[in-house]
Coordinates of N, CA and C in Angstrom, one line a residue:
X1138 N 86.6 -9.7 86.0 CA 86.6 -8.7 84.7 C 86.8 -7.5 85.5
X1139 N 86.8 -6.4 84.6 CA 87.2 -5.0 85.0 C 85.9 -4.4 85.6
X1140 N 84.7 -5.1 85.6 CA 83.6 -4.8 86.4 C 83.6 -5.3 87.9
X1141 N 84.5 -6.1 88.1 CA 84.4 -6.8 89.4 C 83.4 -7.9 89.5
X1142 N 83.2 -8.5 88.4 CA 82.3 -9.6 88.3 C 82.9 -10.9 87.9
X1143 N 82.5 -12.0 88.0 CA 82.6 -13.4 87.6 C 81.5 -13.9 86.9
X1144 N 81.6 -14.5 85.8 CA 80.4 -15.1 85.1 C 80.6 -16.6 85.1
X1145 N 79.4 -17.1 85.4 CA 79.4 -18.6 85.7 C 78.3 -19.3 84.8
X1146 N 78.6 -20.4 84.1 CA 77.5 -21.0 83.5 C 76.9 -22.0 84.5
X1147 N 75.5 -22.1 84.5 CA 74.8 -22.9 85.4 C 74.0 -24.2 84.9
X1148 N 73.9 -25.1 85.7 CA 73.1 -26.3 85.3 C 72.3 -26.7 86.5
X1149 N 70.9 -26.7 86.3 CA 70.0 -26.9 87.2 C 69.3 -28.3 87.3
X1150 N 68.9 -28.8 85.9 CA 68.4 -30.0 85.8 C 67.0 -30.1 85.9
X1151 N 66.2 -28.9 86.2 CA 64.7 -29.0 86.4 C 64.0 -29.1 85.1
X1152 N 62.9 -29.2 85.1 CA 62.2 -29.6 83.7 C 62.1 -28.3 82.9
X1153 N 62.0 -27.2 83.7 CA 61.8 -25.9 82.7 C 63.0 -24.9 82.9
X1154 N 63.8 -25.4 83.8 CA 65.1 -24.5 84.3 C 66.0 -25.4 84.3
X1155 N 66.8 -25.7 83.2 CA 67.8 -26.7 83.0 C 69.2 -26.0 83.2
X1156 N 69.5 -24.7 82.6 CA 70.6 -24.0 82.6 C 70.6 -22.5 82.7
X1157 N 71.7 -21.9 82.5 CA 71.7 -20.5 82.8 C 73.1 -19.9 82.9
X1158 N 73.2 -18.6 83.2 CA 74.3 -17.8 83.5 C 74.2 -16.9 84.8
X1159 N 75.1 -16.7 85.5 CA 75.0 -15.8 86.8 C 76.3 -15.0 86.7
X1160 N 76.2 -13.8 87.3 CA 77.2 -12.8 87.4 C 77.2 -12.6 89.0
X1161 N 78.5 -12.9 89.5 CA 78.7 -12.9 91.0 C 79.7 -11.8 91.3
X1162 N 79.6 -11.0 92.2 CA 80.4 -9.9 92.8 C 81.8 -10.7 93.3
X1163 N 82.9 -10.2 92.7 CA 84.4 -10.8 93.2 C 84.6 -10.5 94.6
X1164 N 84.1 -9.6 95.1 CA 84.5 -9.3 96.6 C 83.8 -10.0 97.6
X1165 N 82.4 -10.1 97.3 CA 81.6 -10.8 98.3 C 80.7 -12.0 97.8
X1166 N 80.9 -12.3 96.6 CA 80.1 -13.6 96.0 C 78.6 -13.3 96.0
X1167 N 78.1 -11.9 96.1 CA 76.7 -11.8 95.9 C 76.3 -11.9 94.4
X1168 N 75.2 -12.3 94.3 CA 74.5 -12.4 92.8 C 74.2 -11.0 92.4
X1169 N 74.7 -10.6 91.0 CA 74.5 -9.3 90.6 C 73.1 -9.4 89.6
X1170 N 73.4 -10.6 88.8 CA 72.3 -10.6 87.8 C 72.3 -12.3 87.6
X1171 N 71.2 -12.7 86.7 CA 71.1 -14.1 86.6 C 70.2 -14.2 85.1
X1172 N 70.4 -15.2 84.4 CA 69.4 -15.3 83.3 C 69.1 -17.0 83.1
X1173 N 68.1 -17.3 82.9 CA 67.8 -18.9 82.9 C 67.6 -19.2 81.5
X1174 N 68.1 -20.4 81.2 CA 68.2 -20.9 79.9 C 67.4 -22.3 79.9
X1175 N 66.7 -22.6 78.6 CA 65.8 -23.9 78.7 C 66.5 -25.2 78.8
X1176 N 67.9 -25.1 78.4 CA 68.7 -26.4 78.4 C 70.0 -26.2 79.1
X1177 N 70.7 -27.4 79.2 CA 71.9 -27.4 80.1 C 72.9 -26.4 79.5
X1178 N 73.8 -25.8 80.2 CA 74.6 -24.8 79.8 C 76.0 -25.4 80.1
X1179 N 76.6 -26.1 79.1 CA 77.8 -26.7 79.4 C 79.0 -25.6 78.9
X1180 N 78.7 -24.6 78.2 CA 79.6 -23.7 77.6 C 80.1 -22.8 78.9
X1181 N 81.3 -22.4 78.8 CA 81.7 -21.5 79.8 C 81.6 -20.0 79.1
X1182 N 81.0 -19.0 79.8 CA 80.8 -17.7 79.4 C 82.1 -17.1 79.1
X1183 N 82.2 -16.2 78.3 CA 83.5 -15.4 77.9 C 83.0 -13.9 77.9
X1184 N 84.0 -13.1 78.3 CA 83.7 -11.7 78.4 C 84.5 -10.8 77.5
X1185 N 84.0 -10.0 76.8 CA 84.5 -9.0 75.8 C 84.6 -7.7 76.7
X1186 N 85.8 -7.1 77.2 CA 85.9 -6.1 77.9 C 85.7 -4.7 77.0
X1187 N 86.2 -4.9 75.8 CA 86.3 -3.8 74.9 C 84.7 -3.6 74.3
X1188 N 83.8 -4.3 74.5 CA 82.4 -4.3 74.1 C 81.4 -4.1 75.4
X1189 N 82.0 -4.7 76.4 CA 81.1 -4.8 77.5 C 80.1 -5.8 77.4
X1190 N 80.3 -7.0 76.7 CA 79.6 -8.0 76.4 C 79.9 -9.1 77.0
X1191 N 79.1 -10.1 77.4 CA 79.3 -11.5 77.8 C 78.6 -12.3 77.1
X1192 N 79.2 -13.5 76.6 CA 78.5 -14.5 75.7 C 78.7 -15.8 76.2
X1193 N 77.4 -16.5 76.0 CA 77.5 -17.8 76.6 C 76.7 -18.8 75.7
X1194 N 76.9 -19.9 75.4 CA 76.5 -20.9 74.6 C 75.5 -21.9 75.4
X1195 N 74.7 -22.5 74.8 CA 73.6 -23.5 75.4 C 73.5 -24.7 74.6
X1196 N 73.0 -25.5 75.2 CA 72.3 -26.9 74.5 C 71.2 -26.7 73.9
X1197 N 70.7 -25.6 73.8 CA 69.4 -25.4 73.1 C 69.6 -24.9 71.6
X1198 N 70.8 -24.9 71.4 CA 71.4 -24.5 70.1 C 71.6 -23.1 70.0
X1199 N 71.6 -22.4 71.0 CA 71.7 -20.7 70.9 C 73.0 -20.3 71.4
X1200 N 73.3 -19.2 70.9 CA 74.5 -18.3 71.6 C 73.8 -17.0 72.2
X1201 N 73.9 -16.7 73.4 CA 73.5 -15.4 74.0 C 74.4 -14.5 74.2
X1202 N 74.0 -13.3 74.0 CA 74.9 -12.0 74.1 C 74.3 -11.3 75.1
X1203 N 74.9 -10.8 76.3 CA 74.3 -10.0 77.4 C 75.1 -8.8 77.8
X1204 N 74.5 -7.8 78.0 CA 75.0 -6.6 78.6 C 75.7 -6.9 79.9
X1205 N 77.1 -7.1 80.1 CA 77.9 -7.7 81.1 C 77.6 -7.2 82.6
X1206 N 77.4 -5.7 82.5 CA 77.2 -5.0 83.8 C 75.9 -5.4 84.4
X1207 N 74.5 -5.2 83.5 CA 73.3 -5.4 83.9 C 72.7 -6.5 83.7
X1208 N 73.0 -7.5 82.9 CA 72.6 -8.6 82.6 C 71.5 -8.5 81.7
X1209 N 71.1 -7.6 81.1 CA 69.9 -7.7 80.1 C 70.4 -8.5 78.6
X1210 N 69.4 -9.0 78.2 CA 69.8 -9.8 77.0 C 69.8 -8.8 75.6
X1211 N 71.0 -9.0 75.1 CA 71.3 -8.0 73.8 C 70.8 -8.7 72.5
X1212 N 71.1 -9.9 72.6 CA 70.8 -10.7 71.2 C 70.8 -12.2 71.5
X1213 N 70.3 -13.0 70.6 CA 70.4 -14.5 70.6 C 70.4 -14.9 69.2
X1214 N 71.5 -15.7 69.1 CA 71.7 -16.3 67.5 C 71.5 -17.9 67.7
X1215 N 70.5 -18.2 66.7 CA 70.3 -19.8 66.6 C 71.3 -20.4 65.7
X1216 N 72.1 -21.5 66.3 CA 72.6 -22.5 65.4 C 72.0 -23.7 65.0
X1217 N 72.6 -24.7 64.6 CA 71.9 -25.8 64.3 C 72.3 -27.0 65.2
X1218 N 73.0 -26.8 66.3 CA 73.3 -27.7 67.2 C 73.7 -27.2 68.6
X1219 N 74.2 -28.0 69.4 CA 74.6 -27.6 70.9 C 75.8 -26.8 70.7
X1220 N 75.9 -25.6 71.5 CA 77.1 -25.0 71.6 C 77.7 -25.2 73.0
X1221 N 78.8 -26.1 73.0 CA 79.4 -26.6 74.2 C 80.7 -26.0 74.6
X1222 N 81.3 -25.3 73.5 CA 82.7 -24.7 73.9 C 82.5 -23.4 74.3
X1223 N 83.6 -22.6 74.5 CA 83.6 -21.2 74.8 C 83.9 -20.5 73.5
X1224 N 84.3 -19.2 73.8 CA 84.4 -18.2 72.7 C 85.6 -17.6 72.6
X1225 N 85.9 -17.0 71.3 CA 87.2 -16.3 71.1 C 86.8 -14.8 70.6
X1226 N 87.3 -13.7 71.0 CA 86.9 -12.5 70.4 C 88.1 -11.9 69.6
X1227 N 87.5 -11.3 68.7 CA 88.6 -10.2 67.8 C 88.0 -8.9 68.0
X1228 N 88.6 -8.2 69.1 CA 88.3 -7.0 69.7 C 88.4 -5.8 68.6
X1229 N 89.4 -6.2 67.7 CA 89.7 -5.1 66.7 C 88.6 -5.0 65.6
X1230 N 88.1 -6.1 65.2 CA 87.1 -6.3 64.4 C 85.5 -6.2 64.9
X1231 N 85.5 -6.4 66.2 CA 84.2 -6.5 67.2 C 83.5 -7.7 66.8
X1232 N 84.4 -9.0 66.6 CA 83.7 -10.3 66.4 C 83.9 -11.2 67.5
X1233 N 83.0 -12.1 67.5 CA 83.2 -13.4 68.4 C 83.0 -14.4 67.5
X1234 N 83.7 -15.5 67.9 CA 83.8 -16.8 67.3 C 83.5 -18.1 68.1
X1235 N 82.6 -19.0 67.5 CA 82.5 -20.2 68.1 C 82.3 -21.3 67.3
X1236 N 82.1 -22.5 68.0 CA 81.8 -23.8 67.1 C 80.6 -24.2 67.6
X1237 N 80.1 -25.1 66.7 CA 78.7 -25.8 67.3 C 78.6 -27.4 66.9
X1238 N 77.8 -28.0 67.4 CA 77.7 -29.4 67.0 C 77.0 -29.6 65.9
X1239 N 76.7 -28.6 65.1 CA 76.2 -28.8 63.7 C 77.2 -28.8 62.7
X1240 N 78.6 -28.7 63.1 CA 79.8 -28.8 62.3 C 80.0 -27.5 61.7
X1241 N 79.5 -26.3 62.3 CA 79.7 -25.2 61.7 C 80.6 -24.2 62.7
X1242 N 81.6 -23.4 62.2 CA 82.1 -22.3 63.0 C 81.4 -21.0 62.7
X1243 N 80.9 -20.3 63.7 CA 80.3 -19.1 63.6 C 81.0 -17.8 64.0
X1244 N 81.1 -16.9 63.1 CA 81.7 -15.7 63.5 C 80.7 -14.5 63.5
X1245 N 80.4 -14.0 64.6 CA 79.1 -13.1 65.0 C 79.6 -11.6 65.3
X1246 N 79.0 -10.6 65.1 CA 79.2 -9.3 65.5 C 78.9 -9.2 66.9
X1247 N 79.7 -8.9 67.9 CA 79.8 -8.9 69.1 C 78.6 -8.2 69.8
X1248 N 78.4 -7.0 69.2 CA 77.2 -5.9 69.9 C 75.8 -6.6 69.4
X1249 N 75.8 -7.1 68.2 CA 74.4 -7.3 67.6 C 73.9 -9.0 67.5
X1250 N 75.1 -9.5 67.5 CA 74.7 -11.1 67.2 C 74.5 -11.5 65.8
X1251 N 74.6 -10.5 64.9 CA 74.5 -10.6 63.6 C 75.7 -11.6 63.0
X1252 N 75.1 -12.6 62.1 CA 76.2 -13.6 61.4 C 77.1 -12.7 60.3
X1253 N 78.5 -12.7 60.7 CA 79.2 -12.3 59.7 C 79.7 -13.3 58.5
X1254 N 80.1 -14.4 59.2 CA 80.2 -15.6 58.1 C 80.4 -16.9 59.0
X1255 N 80.2 -17.9 58.3 CA 80.3 -19.2 58.8 C 81.2 -20.2 58.2
X1256 N 81.9 -21.1 58.8 CA 82.7 -22.1 58.0 C 82.3 -23.6 58.5
X1257 N 82.2 -24.3 57.3 CA 81.8 -25.8 57.7 C 83.0 -26.5 57.8
X1258 N 82.9 -27.6 59.0 CA 83.8 -28.4 59.2 C 83.1 -29.8 58.8
X1259 N 84.1 -31.0 59.1 CA 83.5 -32.3 58.9 C 82.8 -32.9 59.9
X1260 N 82.8 -32.1 61.1 CA 82.1 -33.0 62.2 C 81.8 -31.9 63.3
X1261 N 81.2 -32.4 64.4 CA 80.8 -31.4 65.5 C 82.1 -30.8 66.1
X1262 N 81.8 -29.5 66.7 CA 83.0 -28.8 67.3 C 82.6 -28.7 68.7
X1263 N 83.6 -29.4 69.6 CA 83.4 -29.2 71.0 C 84.6 -28.3 71.6
X1264 N 85.7 -27.9 70.8 CA 86.7 -27.1 71.6 C 86.3 -25.6 71.5
X1265 N 87.1 -24.9 71.9 CA 87.1 -23.5 72.0 C 88.1 -22.9 71.1
X1266 N 87.6 -22.0 70.1 CA 88.4 -21.4 69.1 C 89.5 -20.6 69.7
X1267 N 90.6 -20.1 68.9 CA 91.7 -19.3 69.3 C 91.5 -18.2 68.2
X1268 N 91.8 -16.9 68.6 CA 92.0 -15.7 67.5 C 93.4 -15.2 68.0
X1269 N 94.0 -15.2 67.1 CA 95.5 -14.8 67.3 C 96.1 -14.3 65.8
X1270 N 96.6 -13.1 65.9 CA 97.4 -12.8 64.9 C 96.4 -12.6 63.5
X1271 N 95.3 -12.0 63.6 CA 94.2 -11.9 62.5 C 93.8 -13.2 61.9
X1272 N 94.1 -14.3 62.8 CA 93.4 -15.4 62.2 C 92.9 -16.2 63.4
X1273 N 91.8 -17.1 62.9 CA 90.8 -17.9 63.7 C 91.4 -19.3 63.6
X1274 N 91.8 -19.9 64.7 CA 92.2 -21.5 64.7 C 91.1 -22.1 65.6
X1275 N 90.4 -23.3 64.9 CA 89.5 -23.9 65.5 C 89.5 -25.5 65.3
X1276 N 89.5 -26.1 66.2 CA 89.6 -27.7 66.1 C 88.1 -28.3 66.0
X1277 N 88.1 -29.4 65.1 CA 86.8 -30.1 65.0 C 86.9 -31.6 65.4
X1278 N 85.8 -32.3 65.7 CA 85.9 -33.8 66.0 C 86.2 -34.6 64.6
X1279 N 86.3 -33.8 63.6 CA 86.7 -34.5 62.2 C 88.3 -34.8 62.3
X1280 N 89.0 -34.6 63.3 CA 90.3 -34.7 63.4 C 91.1 -33.5 63.1
X1281 N 90.7 -32.4 62.5 CA 91.4 -31.5 61.9 C 91.6 -30.1 62.6
X1282 N 92.5 -29.4 62.4 CA 92.6 -28.0 63.0 C 92.5 -27.2 61.9
X1283 N 91.5 -26.2 61.9 CA 91.5 -25.2 60.7 C 91.9 -24.0 61.0
X1284 N 92.5 -23.2 60.0 CA 92.9 -21.8 60.1 C 92.2 -21.0 59.3
X1285 N 91.5 -19.9 59.9 CA 90.7 -19.1 59.1 C 91.3 -17.7 58.9
X1286 N 91.3 -17.1 57.8 CA 91.6 -15.6 57.8 C 90.5 -14.8 58.1
X1287 N 90.7 -13.9 59.2 CA 89.6 -13.3 59.7 C 89.0 -12.1 58.8
X1288 N 90.0 -11.8 57.9 CA 89.6 -10.6 56.9 C 88.9 -11.0 55.7
X1289 N 88.8 -12.3 55.5 CA 88.1 -12.9 54.2 C 87.0 -14.0 54.7
X1290 N 87.3 -14.6 55.8 CA 86.3 -15.8 56.2 C 86.7 -17.2 55.5
X1291 N 87.9 -17.3 54.9 CA 88.1 -18.2 54.0 C 89.3 -19.0 54.8
X1292 N 89.1 -20.4 54.8 CA 90.2 -21.4 55.4 C 91.4 -21.1 54.5
X1293 N 92.5 -20.9 55.4 CA 94.0 -20.7 54.9 C 94.7 -22.0 54.7
X1294 N 94.4 -22.8 55.8 CA 95.0 -24.1 55.8 C 94.3 -25.0 56.9
X1295 N 94.3 -26.3 56.7 CA 93.8 -27.3 57.6 C 94.9 -28.3 57.9
X1296 N 94.9 -28.8 59.1 CA 95.9 -29.8 59.5 C 95.3 -31.3 60.1
X1297 N 95.3 -32.4 59.5 CA 94.7 -33.4 60.1 C 95.5 -34.2 61.0
X1298 N 95.1 -34.6 62.2 CA 95.9 -35.4 63.1 C 95.3 -36.8 63.0
X1299 N 95.6 -37.7 64.0 CA 95.4 -39.1 63.9 C 94.1 -39.4 64.9
X1300 N 93.5 -38.6 65.4 CA 92.3 -38.8 66.3 C 91.5 -37.7 66.3
X1301 N 90.3 -37.7 66.9 CA 89.3 -36.6 67.2 C 89.8 -35.6 68.1
X1302 N 89.6 -34.4 67.9 CA 90.1 -33.2 68.8 C 89.0 -32.6 69.6
X1303 N 89.2 -32.9 70.9 CA 88.4 -32.3 71.8 C 89.1 -31.1 72.4
X1304 N 90.4 -31.0 72.3 CA 91.3 -30.1 72.8 C 91.1 -28.7 72.1
X1305 N 91.6 -27.7 72.9 CA 91.5 -26.2 72.3 C 93.0 -25.9 71.8
X1306 N 93.1 -25.2 70.7 CA 94.4 -24.6 70.3 C 95.1 -23.5 71.2
X1307 N 96.3 -23.5 71.1 CA 97.2 -22.6 71.9 C 98.3 -21.9 71.1
X1308 N 98.5 -20.8 71.1 CA 99.7 -19.9 70.4 C 100.8 -19.8 71.5
X1309 N 102.0 -20.3 70.8 CA 103.3 -19.9 71.5 C 104.2 -19.6 70.5
X1310 N 104.8 -18.5 70.7 CA 105.6 -17.9 69.6 C 105.0 -17.6 68.3
X1311 N 105.6 -18.3 67.3 CA 105.0 -18.1 66.0 C 104.3 -19.6 65.7
X1312 N 104.2 -20.5 66.6 CA 103.5 -21.7 66.4 C 102.2 -22.0 67.1
X1313 N 101.3 -22.9 66.7 CA 100.2 -23.2 67.2 C 100.3 -24.7 67.8
X1314 N 99.7 -24.7 68.9 CA 99.9 -26.2 69.5 C 98.4 -26.8 69.6
X1315 N 98.2 -27.9 69.2 CA 97.1 -28.6 69.5 C 97.2 -30.0 69.7
X1316 N 96.4 -30.5 71.0 CA 96.4 -32.0 71.3 C 95.3 -32.7 70.7
X1317 N 95.5 -34.0 70.5 CA 94.5 -34.9 69.7 C 94.2 -36.2 70.7
X1318 N 93.2 -36.8 70.3 CA 92.9 -38.2 70.8 C 93.8 -39.0 70.3
X1319 N 94.7 -38.7 69.4 CA 95.7 -39.8 69.1 C 96.9 -39.8 70.2
X1320 N 96.7 -39.0 71.2 CA 97.8 -38.9 72.3 C 98.9 -37.9 71.8
X1321 N 98.9 -37.2 70.7 CA 99.9 -36.5 70.5 C 99.6 -34.9 70.4
X1322 N 100.7 -34.2 71.0 CA 100.6 -32.7 71.0 C 101.4 -32.4 69.7
X1323 N 100.7 -31.6 68.9 CA 101.3 -31.2 67.6 C 101.8 -29.7 67.7
X1324 N 103.1 -29.2 67.1 CA 103.4 -28.0 66.9 C 103.4 -27.6 65.5
X1325 N 102.5 -26.6 65.2 CA 102.3 -26.3 63.9 C 102.8 -25.0 63.3
X1326 N 103.4 -24.6 62.2 CA 103.6 -23.1 62.0 C 102.2 -22.5 61.6
X1327 N 102.2 -21.4 62.2 CA 101.0 -20.6 62.3 C 100.6 -20.1 60.9
X1328 N 101.7 -19.9 59.9 CA 101.4 -19.5 58.7 C 101.1 -20.4 57.6
X1329 N 101.6 -21.7 57.6 CA 101.5 -22.7 56.7 C 100.6 -23.9 57.1
X1330 N 100.6 -24.2 58.5 CA 100.0 -25.3 59.1 C 101.0 -26.4 59.1
X1331 N 102.1 -26.3 58.8 CA 103.3 -27.4 58.7 C 103.6 -27.9 60.0
X1332 N 103.7 -29.4 60.2 CA 103.8 -29.9 61.4 C 105.4 -29.9 61.7
X1333 N 105.9 -29.0 62.7 CA 107.1 -28.7 62.9 C 107.7 -29.6 64.0
X1334 N 107.0 -30.1 64.7 CA 107.5 -30.9 66.1 C 106.2 -31.4 66.7
X1335 N 106.4 -32.4 67.5 CA 105.3 -33.2 68.1 C 105.8 -33.8 69.5
X1336 N 105.0 -34.1 70.4 CA 105.4 -34.8 71.7 C 104.3 -36.0 71.7
X1337 N 104.7 -37.4 72.0 CA 103.8 -38.2 71.9 C 103.6 -38.6 73.3
X1338 N 102.2 -38.6 74.1 CA 101.8 -38.9 75.2 C 101.2 -40.5 75.1
X1339 N 100.9 -41.1 76.3 CA 100.4 -42.5 76.5 C 99.1 -42.4 76.4
X1340 N 98.3 -41.2 76.4 CA 96.7 -41.2 76.6 C 96.4 -40.0 75.7
X1341 N 95.1 -40.0 75.5 CA 94.4 -38.8 74.7 C 94.7 -37.6 75.5
X1342 N 94.9 -36.6 74.6 CA 95.0 -35.1 74.9 C 93.8 -34.3 74.8
X1343 N 92.9 -34.1 75.8 CA 91.6 -33.6 75.5 C 91.3 -32.2 76.0
X1344 N 92.4 -31.7 76.5 CA 92.2 -30.2 77.2 C 93.4 -29.4 76.6
X1345 N 93.2 -28.1 76.5 CA 94.4 -27.1 76.1 C 95.6 -27.1 77.1
X1346 N 96.7 -26.9 76.4 CA 98.0 -26.9 77.1 C 98.0 -25.6 78.0
X1347 N 99.1 -25.6 78.9 CA 99.2 -24.2 79.4 C 100.9 -24.1 79.4
X1348 N 101.2 -23.0 79.2 CA 102.5 -22.5 78.8 C 103.2 -21.4 80.0
X1349 N 104.3 -21.8 80.5 CA 104.9 -20.8 81.4 C 106.0 -20.2 80.5
X1350 N 105.7 -18.8 80.3 CA 106.7 -18.0 79.4 C 108.1 -17.9 79.9
X1351 N 108.1 -17.8 81.3 CA 109.4 -17.4 82.1 C 110.2 -18.6 82.0
X1352 N 109.8 -19.8 82.1 CA 110.5 -21.2 82.2 C 110.4 -21.9 80.8
X1353 N 109.7 -21.4 79.9 CA 109.4 -22.1 78.7 C 109.0 -23.4 78.6
X1354 N 108.3 -23.9 79.7 CA 108.0 -25.2 79.8 C 106.4 -25.3 79.6
X1355 N 106.0 -26.3 78.9 CA 104.5 -26.4 78.4 C 104.0 -27.6 79.3
X1356 N 102.8 -27.4 79.9 CA 102.1 -28.4 80.7 C 101.0 -29.1 80.0
X1357 N 100.9 -30.4 79.7 CA 100.2 -31.1 79.0 C 99.3 -32.2 79.7
X1358 N 98.0 -31.9 80.1 CA 97.2 -32.6 80.8 C 96.7 -33.9 79.9
X1359 N 96.5 -35.0 80.3 CA 95.9 -35.9 79.3 C 94.4 -36.6 80.0
X1360 N 93.9 -37.4 79.3 CA 92.6 -38.0 79.7 C 92.7 -39.1 80.8
X1361 N 94.0 -39.5 81.1 CA 94.4 -40.4 82.3 C 94.6 -39.6 83.4
X1362 N 94.4 -38.4 83.5 CA 94.7 -37.5 84.8 C 96.3 -37.5 84.9
X1363 N 97.0 -37.4 83.9 CA 98.4 -37.3 84.0 C 98.8 -35.8 83.5
X1364 N 99.8 -35.2 84.0 CA 100.3 -34.0 83.4 C 101.6 -34.2 83.2
X1365 N 102.0 -33.9 81.6 CA 103.5 -33.9 81.4 C 104.1 -32.5 81.3
X1366 N 105.3 -32.3 81.8 CA 105.8 -31.1 81.6 C 107.0 -31.3 80.7
X1367 N 106.9 -30.5 79.4 CA 107.8 -30.6 78.4 C 108.3 -29.2 78.0
X1368 N 109.5 -29.2 77.5 CA 110.3 -28.1 76.9 C 110.6 -28.1 75.3
X1369 N 110.5 -27.2 74.7 CA 111.2 -27.2 73.3 C 112.5 -27.0 73.2
X1370 N 113.2 -28.1 72.7 CA 114.7 -27.7 72.6 C 115.2 -28.0 71.2
X1371 N 115.6 -27.0 70.4 CA 116.1 -27.2 69.0 C 114.9 -27.5 68.3
X1372 N 115.1 -28.6 67.5 CA 114.0 -29.2 66.8 C 113.2 -30.4 67.3
X1373 N 113.3 -30.5 68.6 CA 112.7 -31.7 69.3 C 111.9 -31.2 70.5
X1374 N 110.9 -31.7 70.7 CA 110.1 -31.6 72.1 C 110.3 -32.9 73.0
X1375 N 111.0 -32.4 74.2 CA 111.3 -33.8 75.0 C 110.8 -33.4 76.3
X1376 N 110.8 -34.5 77.3 CA 110.3 -34.5 78.7 C 111.2 -33.6 79.4

């Protein structure tokens, strides 16, 4: 971060000390601050440089907001389920978004943790949301990717895949890419949710893709520890 810190989620497994978060100095690895949580912390912390806040989820059903520099707890928001994914920030509006195992998408005020709105999906949410071009994209284990208008909090469109979605969405150009447990990487029009292309792998796609803008190549990891390198050509996605 611009503070010279790296934020790491912790898992201890002790009876009263199961998880937490620590801030380490990037230069020497020394601990700057630490906060203990009562349950496992599977969520990766996320840092808002504009607000100076680091946010972390926990299996105790809570989202925690910290002063990134000093580590003091600013707020705690209680959801109805484990928060295992990471977070997306809308710096323009001062918002942070996450999903929970209670099937809800929560959009909160970054500074206060106050609920701005929430959106219900059909199943638990494991993946990390994406905020891009005034829209929120979030995948659910109900096999769907949802697009939410950040100005209204309403669902603009939803797209159903053939399997549960653990992967997180990514934006490339004017399209959104999402992998599914059906082994397919979908290219969707960001405005309409229309499926414009796809790539079929031989195994489940459970992680977010990586894109090399210079070469135009997309790297697709699968559950079988394979990595595909593909490139968009005309109306097709090919190896």
